[in-house]
Coordinates of N, CA and C in Angstrom, one line a residue:
M28 N 27.6 -154.7 -44.8 CA 26.6 -153.8 -44.3 C 26.4 -152.7 -45.4
V29 N 25.2 -152.4 -45.7 CA 24.9 -151.3 -46.7 C 24.1 -150.2 -45.9
F30 N 24.6 -149.0 -46.0 CA 24.0 -147.9 -45.3 C 23.3 -146.9 -46.2
R31 N 23.9 -146.8 -47.4 CA 23.3 -146.0 -48.5 C 23.5 -146.8 -49.7
P32 N 22.6 -146.5 -50.7 CA 22.7 -147.4 -51.9 C 24.0 -147.2 -52.7
F33 N 24.7 -146.1 -52.5 CA 25.9 -145.9 -53.2 C 27.2 -146.2 -52.4
L34 N 27.1 -146.6 -51.1 CA 28.2 -146.9 -50.2 C 28.0 -148.2 -49.5
A35 N 29.0 -148.9 -49.2 CA 28.9 -150.1 -48.4 C 30.2 -150.2 -47.5
V36 N 30.0 -150.8 -46.3 CA 31.1 -151.1 -45.4 C 31.3 -152.6 -45.4
A37 N 32.6 -153.0 -45.6 CA 33.0 -154.4 -45.7 C 34.4 -154.5 -45.2
P38 N 34.9 -155.8 -45.0 CA 36.4 -155.9 -44.6 C 37.3 -155.2 -45.7
T39 N 38.3 -154.5 -45.1 CA 39.2 -153.8 -46.0 C 40.0 -154.7 -46.9
L40 N 40.5 -154.1 -48.0 CA 41.4 -154.8 -48.8 C 42.9 -154.6 -48.4
L41 N 43.1 -153.7 -47.5 CA 44.4 -153.3 -47.0 C 45.1 -154.5 -46.4
T42 N 46.4 -154.6 -46.6 CA 47.2 -155.7 -46.0 C 48.4 -155.2 -45.2
D43 N 48.9 -155.9 -44.3 CA 50.1 -155.6 -43.5 C 51.3 -155.7 -44.4
S44 N 52.0 -154.6 -44.5 CA 53.2 -154.5 -45.4 C 54.3 -155.5 -45.1
R45 N 54.3 -155.9 -43.8 CA 55.4 -156.9 -43.4 C 54.9 -158.4 -43.7
T46 N 53.7 -158.7 -43.4 CA 53.3 -160.1 -43.5 C 52.4 -160.4 -44.7
G47 N 51.9 -159.3 -45.4 CA 51.0 -159.5 -46.5 C 49.6 -160.0 -46.2
K48 N 49.3 -160.2 -44.9 CA 48.0 -160.6 -44.5 C 47.0 -159.4 -44.5
R49 N 45.8 -159.7 -44.8 CA 44.7 -158.7 -44.8 C 44.6 -158.1 -43.4
L50 N 44.4 -156.8 -43.2 CA 44.2 -156.2 -41.9 C 42.8 -156.4 -41.4
P51 N 42.7 -156.5 -40.1 CA 41.4 -157.0 -39.5 C 40.4 -155.9 -39.2
F52 N 40.2 -154.9 -40.1 CA 39.2 -153.9 -39.9 C 38.4 -153.7 -41.2
R53 N 37.5 -152.8 -41.2 CA 36.6 -152.5 -42.3 C 37.0 -151.3 -43.1
G54 N 36.5 -151.3 -44.3 CA 36.7 -150.2 -45.2 C 35.4 -149.7 -45.8
L55 N 35.4 -148.6 -46.5 CA 34.3 -148.0 -47.1 C 34.4 -148.2 -48.6
Y56 N 33.3 -148.6 -49.2 CA 33.4 -149.0 -50.7 C 32.3 -148.3 -51.4
A57 N 32.6 -148.0 -52.7 CA 31.6 -147.4 -53.6 C 30.7 -148.6 -54.1
G58 N 29.4 -148.4 -53.9 CA 28.4 -149.4 -54.3 C 28.0 -149.2 -55.7
H59 N 28.3 -148.1 -56.3 CA 28.0 -147.7 -57.7 C 29.1 -146.9 -58.2
P60 N 29.3 -146.7 -59.5 CA 30.3 -145.8 -60.0 C 29.9 -144.4 -59.5
L61 N 31.0 -143.6 -59.0 CA 30.8 -142.3 -58.5 C 31.6 -141.3 -59.2
P62 N 31.1 -140.2 -59.7 CA 31.9 -139.2 -60.4 C 32.8 -138.4 -59.4
A63 N 33.8 -137.7 -59.9 CA 34.6 -136.8 -59.1 C 33.6 -135.7 -58.5
G64 N 33.8 -135.4 -57.3 CA 33.0 -134.4 -56.6 C 31.7 -134.9 -56.0
A65 N 31.4 -136.2 -56.0 CA 30.2 -136.7 -55.4 C 30.3 -136.6 -53.8
F66 N 29.3 -136.0 -53.2 CA 29.2 -135.9 -51.8 C 28.9 -137.3 -51.2
L67 N 29.8 -137.7 -50.2 CA 29.6 -139.0 -49.6 C 28.9 -138.9 -48.2
G68 N 29.2 -137.9 -47.4 CA 28.7 -137.7 -46.1 C 29.5 -136.9 -45.2
F69 N 29.2 -136.9 -43.9 CA 29.9 -136.1 -42.9 C 30.7 -137.0 -42.0
Y70 N 31.9 -136.6 -41.6 CA 32.7 -137.2 -40.6 C 32.6 -136.2 -39.4
N71 N 31.9 -136.6 -38.4 CA 31.7 -135.6 -37.3 C 32.3 -136.2 -36.0
G72 N 32.6 -135.3 -35.1 CA 33.2 -135.7 -33.9 C 33.5 -134.4 -33.0
E73 N 34.8 -134.4 -32.5 CA 35.2 -133.2 -31.7 C 36.6 -132.8 -32.2
W74 N 36.9 -131.5 -32.1 CA 38.2 -131.0 -32.4 C 39.1 -131.2 -31.3
L75 N 40.3 -131.7 -31.6 CA 41.4 -131.8 -30.6 C 42.3 -130.7 -30.8
E76 N 42.9 -130.1 -29.8 CA 43.6 -128.8 -30.0 C 44.9 -128.9 -30.6
D77 N 45.7 -130.0 -30.4 CA 47.0 -130.0 -31.0 C 47.4 -131.5 -31.2
A78 N 48.7 -131.6 -31.7 CA 49.2 -132.9 -31.9 C 49.3 -133.8 -30.6
D79 N 49.5 -133.1 -29.5 CA 49.6 -133.8 -28.2 C 48.2 -134.4 -27.9
G80 N 47.1 -133.6 -28.1 CA 45.8 -134.2 -27.9 C 45.5 -135.3 -28.9
H81 N 46.0 -135.1 -30.1 CA 45.9 -136.2 -31.1 C 46.5 -137.5 -30.7
R82 N 47.6 -137.4 -30.0 CA 48.3 -138.6 -29.6 C 47.5 -139.3 -28.5
S83 N 46.7 -138.6 -27.7 CA 46.0 -139.2 -26.6 C 44.7 -139.9 -27.0
A84 N 44.2 -139.5 -28.2 CA 43.0 -140.2 -28.8 C 43.5 -141.4 -29.6
D85 N 42.5 -142.1 -30.1 CA 42.8 -143.3 -31.0 C 43.2 -142.7 -32.3
P86 N 44.5 -142.7 -32.7 CA 45.0 -142.0 -33.9 C 44.5 -142.7 -35.2
S87 N 44.0 -143.9 -35.1 CA 43.5 -144.6 -36.3 C 42.2 -143.9 -36.9
Y88 N 41.5 -143.1 -36.1 CA 40.3 -142.4 -36.6 C 40.5 -140.9 -36.5
T89 N 41.6 -140.4 -36.3 CA 41.8 -138.9 -36.1 C 42.4 -138.3 -37.4
M90 N 41.7 -137.4 -38.0 CA 42.1 -136.7 -39.2 C 42.7 -135.3 -38.8
E91 N 43.7 -134.9 -39.6 CA 44.3 -133.6 -39.5 C 43.8 -132.7 -40.5
V92 N 43.5 -131.5 -40.1 CA 42.9 -130.5 -41.1 C 43.6 -129.1 -40.8
S93 N 43.6 -128.3 -41.9 CA 44.1 -126.9 -41.7 C 43.0 -126.1 -41.2
T94 N 43.3 -125.1 -40.3 CA 42.3 -124.2 -39.8 C 42.2 -122.9 -40.6
P95 N 41.1 -122.2 -40.5 CA 41.1 -120.9 -41.2 C 42.2 -119.9 -40.9
G96 N 42.8 -120.0 -39.7 CA 43.9 -119.1 -39.3 C 45.2 -119.6 -39.7
G97 N 45.3 -120.7 -40.5 CA 46.5 -121.3 -41.0 C 47.2 -122.3 -40.0
G98 N 46.5 -122.6 -39.0 CA 47.0 -123.7 -38.0 C 46.5 -125.0 -38.4
V99 N 46.7 -126.0 -37.5 CA 46.3 -127.4 -37.7 C 45.4 -127.8 -36.6
A100 N 44.4 -128.5 -36.9 CA 43.5 -129.1 -35.9 C 43.3 -130.6 -36.2
H101 N 42.9 -131.3 -35.3 CA 42.6 -132.8 -35.4 C 41.2 -133.0 -35.0
I102 N 40.5 -133.9 -35.8 CA 39.1 -134.2 -35.5 C 39.0 -135.7 -35.2
T103 N 38.3 -136.1 -34.2 CA 38.1 -137.6 -34.0 C 36.7 -137.8 -33.6
P104 N 36.1 -139.0 -34.0 CA 34.7 -139.3 -33.6 C 34.6 -139.4 -32.1
T105 N 33.5 -139.1 -31.6 CA 33.3 -139.1 -30.1 C 32.5 -140.3 -29.6
T106 N 31.6 -140.9 -30.5 CA 30.8 -142.0 -30.1 C 31.4 -143.3 -30.4
R107 N 31.5 -144.2 -29.4 CA 32.1 -145.5 -29.6 C 31.2 -146.6 -29.0
D108 N 31.3 -147.8 -29.4 CA 30.5 -148.9 -28.8 C 31.1 -149.3 -27.5
L109 N 30.5 -150.3 -26.9 CA 30.9 -150.7 -25.5 C 32.3 -151.2 -25.5
K110 N 32.9 -151.7 -26.6 CA 34.3 -152.1 -26.6 C 35.2 -151.0 -27.0
G111 N 34.7 -149.8 -27.1 CA 35.6 -148.6 -27.5 C 35.8 -148.5 -29.0
R112 N 35.1 -149.2 -29.8 CA 35.3 -149.2 -31.3 C 34.4 -148.1 -31.9
I113 N 34.8 -147.6 -33.0 CA 33.9 -146.7 -33.8 C 32.9 -147.6 -34.5
C114 N 31.6 -147.2 -34.4 CA 30.5 -147.9 -35.0 C 30.3 -147.4 -36.4
A115 N 30.2 -148.4 -37.4 CA 30.0 -148.0 -38.8 C 28.6 -147.4 -39.0
A116 N 27.7 -147.7 -38.2 CA 26.3 -147.2 -38.3 C 26.2 -145.7 -38.0
T117 N 27.0 -145.3 -37.0 CA 27.0 -143.9 -36.6 C 28.1 -143.1 -37.2
H118 N 29.2 -143.7 -37.6 CA 30.4 -143.0 -38.2 C 30.9 -143.7 -39.4
M119 N 30.0 -143.8 -40.4 CA 30.3 -144.6 -41.6 C 31.5 -144.0 -42.3
M120 N 31.7 -142.6 -42.4 CA 32.8 -142.0 -43.0 C 34.1 -142.4 -42.4
A121 N 34.1 -142.8 -41.1 CA 35.3 -143.2 -40.4 C 35.8 -144.5 -40.9
M122 N 35.0 -145.2 -41.7 CA 35.5 -146.5 -42.3 C 36.3 -146.2 -43.6
C123 N 36.4 -145.0 -44.0 CA 37.3 -144.6 -45.1 C 38.7 -144.6 -44.6
N124 N 39.5 -145.5 -45.2 CA 40.9 -145.7 -44.7 C 42.0 -144.9 -45.4
E125 N 43.1 -144.8 -44.7 CA 44.3 -144.2 -45.3 C 44.7 -145.1 -46.5
P126 N 45.1 -144.5 -47.7 CA 45.5 -145.3 -48.8 C 46.8 -146.0 -48.6
P127 N 47.0 -147.2 -49.2 CA 48.3 -147.9 -49.1 C 49.4 -147.0 -49.7
A128 N 50.6 -147.2 -49.2 CA 51.7 -146.4 -49.7 C 51.8 -146.4 -51.3
G129 N 52.0 -145.3 -51.9 CA 52.0 -145.2 -53.3 C 50.7 -145.2 -54.0
T130 N 49.6 -145.2 -53.3 CA 48.3 -145.1 -53.8 C 47.6 -143.8 -53.6
E131 N 46.9 -143.3 -54.6 CA 46.3 -142.0 -54.5 C 45.0 -142.1 -53.8
A132 N 44.7 -141.1 -53.0 CA 43.4 -141.1 -52.3 C 42.3 -140.8 -53.3
S133 N 41.1 -141.4 -53.0 CA 39.9 -141.2 -53.9 C 38.9 -140.2 -53.3
V134 N 39.2 -139.9 -52.0 CA 38.3 -139.0 -51.2 C 39.1 -137.8 -50.7
C135 N 38.4 -136.7 -50.7 CA 39.0 -135.5 -50.0 C 37.9 -134.9 -49.1
F136 N 38.3 -134.0 -48.3 CA 37.3 -133.4 -47.3 C 37.4 -131.9 -47.2
V137 N 36.3 -131.3 -46.8 CA 36.3 -129.9 -46.5 C 35.9 -129.7 -45.0
P138 N 36.8 -129.1 -44.2 CA 36.5 -129.0 -42.8 C 35.4 -128.0 -42.6
L139 N 34.5 -128.3 -41.6 CA 33.4 -127.4 -41.3 C 33.5 -127.0 -39.8
F140 N 33.7 -125.7 -39.6 CA 33.9 -125.2 -38.2 C 32.6 -124.5 -37.7
R141 N 31.7 -124.0 -38.5 CA 30.5 -123.3 -38.2 C 29.3 -124.0 -38.7
A142 N 28.1 -123.9 -38.1 CA 26.9 -124.6 -38.5 C 26.3 -123.9 -39.7
G143 N 26.5 -122.7 -40.0 CA 25.9 -122.0 -41.1 C 25.9 -122.8 -42.4
G144 N 24.8 -123.0 -43.0 CA 24.7 -123.7 -44.3 C 24.8 -125.2 -44.1
V145 N 25.0 -125.7 -42.9 CA 25.2 -127.2 -42.7 C 24.2 -127.8 -41.7
V146 N 24.0 -127.1 -40.6 CA 23.0 -127.6 -39.6 C 22.0 -126.5 -39.4
P147 N 20.8 -126.6 -40.1 CA 19.8 -125.6 -40.1 C 19.2 -125.3 -38.7
L148 N 19.2 -126.2 -37.8 CA 18.6 -126.0 -36.5 C 19.5 -125.3 -35.5
L149 N 20.8 -125.1 -35.8 CA 21.7 -124.4 -35.0 C 22.0 -122.9 -35.5
P150 N 22.3 -122.0 -34.6 CA 22.7 -120.7 -35.0 C 23.8 -120.8 -36.0
K151 N 23.8 -119.9 -37.0 CA 24.9 -120.0 -38.1 C 26.3 -120.0 -37.6
K152 N 26.5 -119.2 -36.5 CA 27.9 -119.1 -35.9 C 28.2 -120.2 -34.9
A153 N 27.3 -121.1 -34.6 CA 27.6 -122.2 -33.6 C 28.8 -123.0 -34.1
S154 N 29.6 -123.4 -33.2 CA 30.8 -124.2 -33.6 C 30.4 -125.6 -33.8
I155 N 30.9 -126.2 -34.8 CA 30.7 -127.7 -35.1 C 32.0 -128.3 -35.4
A156 N 32.1 -129.6 -35.3 CA 33.3 -130.3 -35.7 C 32.9 -131.4 -36.7
A157 N 33.1 -131.1 -38.0 CA 32.7 -132.0 -39.0 C 33.6 -131.8 -40.2
L158 N 33.7 -132.8 -41.0 CA 34.3 -132.8 -42.3 C 33.3 -133.3 -43.4
A159 N 33.2 -132.6 -44.5 CA 32.3 -133.0 -45.6 C 33.2 -133.8 -46.5
L160 N 32.9 -135.1 -46.8 CA 33.7 -135.9 -47.6 C 33.1 -136.0 -49.0
Y161 N 34.0 -135.9 -50.0 CA 33.7 -135.9 -51.4 C 34.7 -136.8 -52.2
T162 N 34.2 -137.4 -53.3 CA 35.2 -138.1 -54.1 C 36.1 -137.0 -54.8
C163 N 37.4 -137.2 -54.9 CA 38.2 -136.3 -55.6 C 38.6 -136.8 -57.0
R164 N 38.1 -137.9 -57.3 CA 38.3 -138.4 -58.7 C 37.1 -139.4 -58.9
A165 N 36.9 -139.8 -60.1 CA 35.9 -140.8 -60.4 C 36.3 -142.2 -59.8
V166 N 35.4 -142.9 -59.3 CA 35.7 -144.3 -58.7 C 34.7 -145.3 -59.3
K167 N 35.2 -146.5 -59.4 CA 34.3 -147.6 -60.0 C 33.5 -148.3 -58.9
A168 N 32.4 -148.9 -59.2 CA 31.7 -149.7 -58.3 C 32.5 -150.7 -57.7
G169 N 32.5 -150.9 -56.4 CA 33.3 -151.9 -55.7 C 34.7 -151.5 -55.3
D170 N 35.1 -150.3 -55.7 CA 36.4 -149.7 -55.2 C 36.4 -149.4 -53.8
E171 N 37.4 -149.7 -53.0 CA 37.6 -149.2 -51.6 C 37.9 -147.7 -51.7
L172 N 37.3 -146.9 -50.9 CA 37.5 -145.5 -50.9 C 38.6 -145.1 -49.9
Y173 N 39.6 -144.3 -50.2 CA 40.7 -143.9 -49.4 C 40.8 -142.4 -49.2
V174 N 41.2 -141.9 -48.0 CA 41.4 -140.5 -47.8 C 42.7 -140.4 -47.0
H175 N 43.4 -139.3 -47.2 CA 44.6 -139.0 -46.4 C 44.2 -138.4 -45.1
Y176 N 44.6 -139.1 -44.0 CA 44.3 -138.6 -42.6 C 45.2 -137.5 -42.1
G177 N 46.3 -137.2 -42.8 CA 47.2 -136.1 -42.4 C 48.6 -136.7 -42.0
K178 N 49.5 -135.8 -41.9 CA 50.9 -136.2 -41.7 C 51.2 -136.9 -40.3
D179 N 50.3 -136.6 -39.3 CA 50.4 -137.3 -38.0 C 49.8 -138.7 -37.9
Y180 N 49.2 -139.1 -39.0 CA 48.6 -140.5 -39.0 C 49.8 -141.5 -38.9
P181 N 49.6 -142.5 -38.0 CA 50.7 -143.5 -37.8 C 51.0 -144.3 -39.1

């Protein structure tokens, strides 16, 4: 699936560390070489209040972020298909997987808590739940993109 000329969704290259078999889900790939700092898109959803809320959601798509007050929040996509899965068409950034052990992430994010400068149709102080994803290093065309989901990620 290609959603943007510079990004693609395809089966992940990740493998099960015990069996060596490829994992049965999708990953996000660079369709072209991307420089460090390239904006990829938004990861939007809802804020979960604490780690307990994080555990009640599907942790495979829940990212941990630091809040302006020095706390921790978790964000998870809200829209799912009829089988309860995250749809790549509506949540393409959720296809960006946690990197394999010992591998550096190629993507980082900036949490967005207010609409100002992001969603022009909303009041500037309106609350939003989104992450802006960027490459944190240069990546080659065809590379799977990885982001750290936080210490609570399984």
